[in-house]
Amino acid sequence: MTVRLVQLTDPHLFGSAAGTLRGLATLRSFQQTLAAASDAITAADRVLLTGDLVQDDATGYAHLPKLLGELGKPIWCIPGNHDDVPAMRRALAAPPFVLGGHADLGAWRVIMLDSTVPNAAHGELSAASLSELASALETAPQRPALICLHHHPVPMTSDWLDEVGLKNAADFWSVVDRHAHVRAVLWGHVHQSYDALRGGVRLLGTPSTCSQFLPHSSEFALDTLPPGFRTLALQPSGQIETAVHFVT
């Protein structure tokens, strides 16, 4: 069977419905993205939320059960640098929310990693997370694997953004490179679309459900692109079909 996923990332919600980030009302933007993604979510097996669910405001998590609880899909979450991980775990402890871990979906193994560092913008995978990754890959060598995290593990050729990427990316790749069945790595954080290859591994960054960052900028700058989301179709053969969709 083909496994269908929808990735939503970096909504940066506030407790107040009127909360804005860089002049954009993030709850409204998230609602508009959900509406645009409605058909894709209906067809999906799972929805992935890949971090920065809130903007340093734990009361923002209360919106998620209201908006996503009736979709009839597992909502698979990992935190980002603006999330309060203990508060996130408390707020999203009940179905349909699933936090981290790995699962076998169709022929695939999908792995969700926590790359956050408390009180820091950059990311790092702890020794425990690297061990979790290695174990998840070693115990299913016959399954093509998709790895998801918040922070980008490759340079984005953006000076300011690469300062807050995955600091121990070499440790991450040392695990991945030992497992030829890894097909793709997927992340949020970068507020822009990215699609490249590293050896046989597809590298995928996804736009935010709010504002986007200007690619290849040495200093922080916003792009003019609207909110976006990504769809993925994981084929039994190990191939991936994926597209980024912008809200128009």
PDB file of C-alpha atoms in Angstrom, residues 45-174:
ATOM      1  CA  ASP A  45      -2.820   8.036   6.842  1.00  0.00           C
ATOM      2  CA  ARG A  46      -1.197  10.460   9.284  1.00  0.00           C
ATOM      3  CA  VAL A  47      -0.544  14.148   9.781  1.00  0.00           C
ATOM      4  CA  LEU A  48       2.988  15.145  10.818  1.00  0.00           C
ATOM      5  CA  LEU A  49       3.527  18.253  12.974  1.00  0.00           C
ATOM      6  CA  THR A  50       7.268  18.907  12.899  1.00  0.00           C
ATOM      7  CA  GLY A  51       7.822  21.506  15.567  1.00  0.00           C
ATOM      8  CA  ASP A  52       7.368  25.101  16.694  1.00  0.00           C
ATOM      9  CA  LEU A  53       3.734  24.363  17.357  1.00  0.00           C
ATOM     10  CA  VAL A  54       3.647  27.466  19.574  1.00  0.00           C
ATOM     11  CA  GLN A  55       5.605  30.692  19.785  1.00  0.00           C
ATOM     12  CA  ASP A  56       7.008  30.458  23.324  1.00  0.00           C
ATOM     13  CA  ASP A  57       3.438  30.389  24.673  1.00  0.00           C
ATOM     14  CA  ALA A  58       2.299  27.094  26.169  1.00  0.00           C
ATOM     15  CA  THR A  59      -1.328  28.228  26.204  1.00  0.00           C
ATOM     16  CA  GLY A  60      -1.214  27.983  22.405  1.00  0.00           C
ATOM     17  CA  TYR A  61      -1.355  24.175  22.572  1.00  0.00           C
ATOM     18  CA  ALA A  62      -5.037  24.399  23.536  1.00  0.00           C
ATOM     19  CA  HIS A  63      -5.902  25.259  19.926  1.00  0.00           C
ATOM     20  CA  LEU A  64      -4.593  21.971  18.547  1.00  0.00           C
ATOM     21  CA  PRO A  65      -7.160  19.513  19.980  1.00  0.00           C
ATOM     22  CA  LYS A  66      -9.919  21.848  18.803  1.00  0.00           C
ATOM     23  CA  LEU A  67      -8.529  22.157  15.280  1.00  0.00           C
ATOM     24  CA  LEU A  68      -7.138  18.665  14.747  1.00  0.00           C
ATOM     25  CA  GLY A  69      -9.033  16.420  17.143  1.00  0.00           C
ATOM     26  CA  GLU A  70     -11.912  15.714  14.749  1.00  0.00           C
ATOM     27  CA  LEU A  71      -9.843  14.924  11.652  1.00  0.00           C
ATOM     28  CA  GLY A  72      -9.973  11.205  12.329  1.00  0.00           C
ATOM     29  CA  LYS A  73      -6.214  10.836  11.750  1.00  0.00           C
ATOM     30  CA  PRO A  74      -3.278  10.234  14.074  1.00  0.00           C
ATOM     31  CA  ILE A  75      -1.455  13.540  14.574  1.00  0.00           C
ATOM     32  CA  TRP A  76       2.241  12.742  15.000  1.00  0.00           C
ATOM     33  CA  CYS A  77       4.194  15.508  16.724  1.00  0.00           C
ATOM     34  CA  ILE A  78       7.752  16.500  17.513  1.00  0.00           C
ATOM     35  CA  PRO A  79       8.823  19.726  19.235  1.00  0.00           C
ATOM     36  CA  GLY A  80      10.768  22.671  17.893  1.00  0.00           C
ATOM     37  CA  ASN A  81      12.912  25.280  19.577  1.00  0.00           C
ATOM     38  CA  HIS A  82       9.925  27.512  20.402  1.00  0.00           C
ATOM     39  CA  ASP A  83       8.014  24.675  22.070  1.00  0.00           C
ATOM     40  CA  ASP A  84       7.773  23.980  25.794  1.00  0.00           C
ATOM     41  CA  VAL A  85       8.346  20.221  25.682  1.00  0.00           C
ATOM     42  CA  PRO A  86       6.863  19.311  29.108  1.00  0.00           C
ATOM     43  CA  ALA A  87       3.803  21.500  28.447  1.00  0.00           C
ATOM     44  CA  MET A  88       3.458  20.044  24.959  1.00  0.00           C
ATOM     45  CA  ARG A  89       3.525  16.506  26.340  1.00  0.00           C
ATOM     46  CA  ARG A  90       0.834  17.376  28.875  1.00  0.00           C
ATOM     47  CA  ALA A  91      -1.403  19.173  26.389  1.00  0.00           C
ATOM     48  CA  LEU A  92      -1.145  16.524  23.667  1.00  0.00           C
ATOM     49  CA  ALA A  93      -1.104  13.399  25.835  1.00  0.00           C
ATOM     50  CA  ALA A  94      -4.361  11.939  24.482  1.00  0.00           C
ATOM     51  CA  PRO A  95      -5.331  10.572  21.060  1.00  0.00           C
ATOM     52  CA  PRO A  96      -5.268  11.493  18.245  1.00  0.00           C
ATOM     53  CA  PHE A  97      -1.878  12.949  19.215  1.00  0.00           C
ATOM     54  CA  VAL A  98       1.260  10.807  19.181  1.00  0.00           C
ATOM     55  CA  LEU A  99       4.564  12.291  20.364  1.00  0.00           C
ATOM     56  CA  GLY A 100       7.815  11.085  18.843  1.00  0.00           C
ATOM     57  CA  GLY A 101       8.932   7.495  18.475  1.00  0.00           C
ATOM     58  CA  HIS A 102       8.718   5.373  15.353  1.00  0.00           C
ATOM     59  CA  ALA A 103       6.049   3.346  13.566  1.00  0.00           C
ATOM     60  CA  ASP A 104       5.747   0.964  10.660  1.00  0.00           C
ATOM     61  CA  LEU A 105       3.371   2.351   8.053  1.00  0.00           C
ATOM     62  CA  GLY A 106       2.847   0.083   5.089  1.00  0.00           C
ATOM     63  CA  ALA A 107       6.278  -1.047   3.924  1.00  0.00           C
ATOM     64  CA  TRP A 108       7.986   1.920   5.598  1.00  0.00           C
ATOM     65  CA  ARG A 109       9.466   2.725   8.978  1.00  0.00           C
ATOM     66  CA  VAL A 110       8.927   6.378   9.908  1.00  0.00           C
ATOM     67  CA  ILE A 111      11.028   7.823  12.738  1.00  0.00           C
ATOM     68  CA  MET A 112      10.288  11.077  14.598  1.00  0.00           C
ATOM     69  CA  LEU A 113      13.198  12.592  16.531  1.00  0.00           C
ATOM     70  CA  ASP A 114      13.353  15.353  19.143  1.00  0.00           C
ATOM     71  CA  SER A 115      16.232  17.653  18.153  1.00  0.00           C
ATOM     72  CA  THR A 116      15.479  20.428  20.638  1.00  0.00           C
ATOM     73  CA  VAL A 117      17.878  21.888  23.198  1.00  0.00           C
ATOM     74  CA  PRO A 118      16.226  23.605  26.187  1.00  0.00           C
ATOM     75  CA  ASN A 119      16.390  27.395  25.941  1.00  0.00           C
ATOM     76  CA  ALA A 120      18.320  27.321  22.652  1.00  0.00           C
ATOM     77  CA  ALA A 121      17.419  28.040  19.033  1.00  0.00           C
ATOM     78  CA  HIS A 122      19.830  25.509  17.546  1.00  0.00           C
ATOM     79  CA  GLY A 123      19.253  21.776  17.578  1.00  0.00           C
ATOM     80  CA  GLU A 124      21.195  18.776  18.795  1.00  0.00           C
ATOM     81  CA  LEU A 125      20.396  15.084  18.984  1.00  0.00           C
ATOM     82  CA  SER A 126      21.174  13.677  22.405  1.00  0.00           C
ATOM     83  CA  ALA A 127      23.063  10.429  22.847  1.00  0.00           C
ATOM     84  CA  ALA A 128      19.726   8.813  23.726  1.00  0.00           C
ATOM     85  CA  SER A 129      18.112  10.138  20.536  1.00  0.00           C
ATOM     86  CA  LEU A 130      21.000   8.926  18.395  1.00  0.00           C
ATOM     87  CA  SER A 131      20.745   5.527  20.055  1.00  0.00           C
ATOM     88  CA  GLU A 132      16.984   5.516  19.436  1.00  0.00           C
ATOM     89  CA  LEU A 133      17.617   6.327  15.774  1.00  0.00           C
ATOM     90  CA  ALA A 134      20.216   3.602  15.387  1.00  0.00           C
ATOM     91  CA  SER A 135      17.958   1.027  17.021  1.00  0.00           C
ATOM     92  CA  ALA A 136      14.956   1.983  14.899  1.00  0.00           C
ATOM     93  CA  LEU A 137      17.047   1.564  11.752  1.00  0.00           C
ATOM     94  CA  GLU A 138      18.870  -1.598  12.806  1.00  0.00           C
ATOM     95  CA  THR A 139      15.704  -3.454  13.764  1.00  0.00           C
ATOM     96  CA  ALA A 140      13.995  -2.962  10.382  1.00  0.00           C
ATOM     97  CA  PRO A 141      16.694  -3.191   7.693  1.00  0.00           C
ATOM     98  CA  GLN A 142      14.166  -4.440   5.145  1.00  0.00           C
ATOM     99  CA  ARG A 143      11.974  -1.345   5.450  1.00  0.00           C
ATOM    100  CA  PRO A 144      12.665   1.926   3.608  1.00  0.00           C
ATOM    101  CA  ALA A 145      12.975   4.604   6.269  1.00  0.00           C
ATOM    102  CA  LEU A 146      11.837   8.221   6.558  1.00  0.00           C
ATOM    103  CA  ILE A 147      13.451  10.242   9.370  1.00  0.00           C
ATOM    104  CA  CYS A 148      11.757  13.424  10.641  1.00  0.00           C
ATOM    105  CA  LEU A 149      13.172  16.104  12.921  1.00  0.00           C
ATOM    106  CA  HIS A 150      12.768  19.829  13.453  1.00  0.00           C
ATOM    107  CA  HIS A 151      16.235  21.230  12.778  1.00  0.00           C
ATOM    108  CA  HIS A 152      17.941  21.031   9.393  1.00  0.00           C
ATOM    109  CA  PRO A 153      20.869  18.572   9.277  1.00  0.00           C
ATOM    110  CA  VAL A 154      22.462  20.090   6.160  1.00  0.00           C
ATOM    111  CA  PRO A 155      23.475  23.701   5.402  1.00  0.00           C
ATOM    112  CA  MET A 156      20.792  25.888   3.871  1.00  0.00           C
ATOM    113  CA  THR A 157      23.394  28.381   2.513  1.00  0.00           C
ATOM    114  CA  SER A 158      21.903  31.031   4.779  1.00  0.00           C
ATOM    115  CA  ASP A 159      24.391  32.360   7.337  1.00  0.00           C
ATOM    116  CA  TRP A 160      21.952  33.267  10.089  1.00  0.00           C
ATOM    117  CA  LEU A 161      19.780  30.180   9.637  1.00  0.00           C
ATOM    118  CA  ASP A 162      22.709  27.768   9.586  1.00  0.00           C
ATOM    119  CA  GLU A 163      23.755  29.097  12.989  1.00  0.00           C
ATOM    120  CA  VAL A 164      20.577  27.558  14.399  1.00  0.00           C
ATOM    121  CA  GLY A 165      20.626  24.230  12.538  1.00  0.00           C
ATOM    122  CA  LEU A 166      21.496  20.797  13.900  1.00  0.00           C
ATOM    123  CA  LYS A 167      24.840  21.304  15.648  1.00  0.00           C
ATOM    124  CA  ASN A 168      25.836  17.645  15.723  1.00  0.00           C
ATOM    125  CA  ALA A 169      24.763  16.860  12.176  1.00  0.00           C
ATOM    126  CA  ALA A 170      27.943  14.795  11.698  1.00  0.00           C
ATOM    127  CA  ASP A 171      26.805  12.430  14.462  1.00  0.00           C
ATOM    128  CA  PHE A 172      23.388  12.167  12.835  1.00  0.00           C
ATOM    129  CA  TRP A 173      24.839  11.351   9.423  1.00  0.00           C
ATOM    130  CA  SER A 174      27.258   8.839  10.892  1.00  0.00           C
TER     131      SER A 174
END
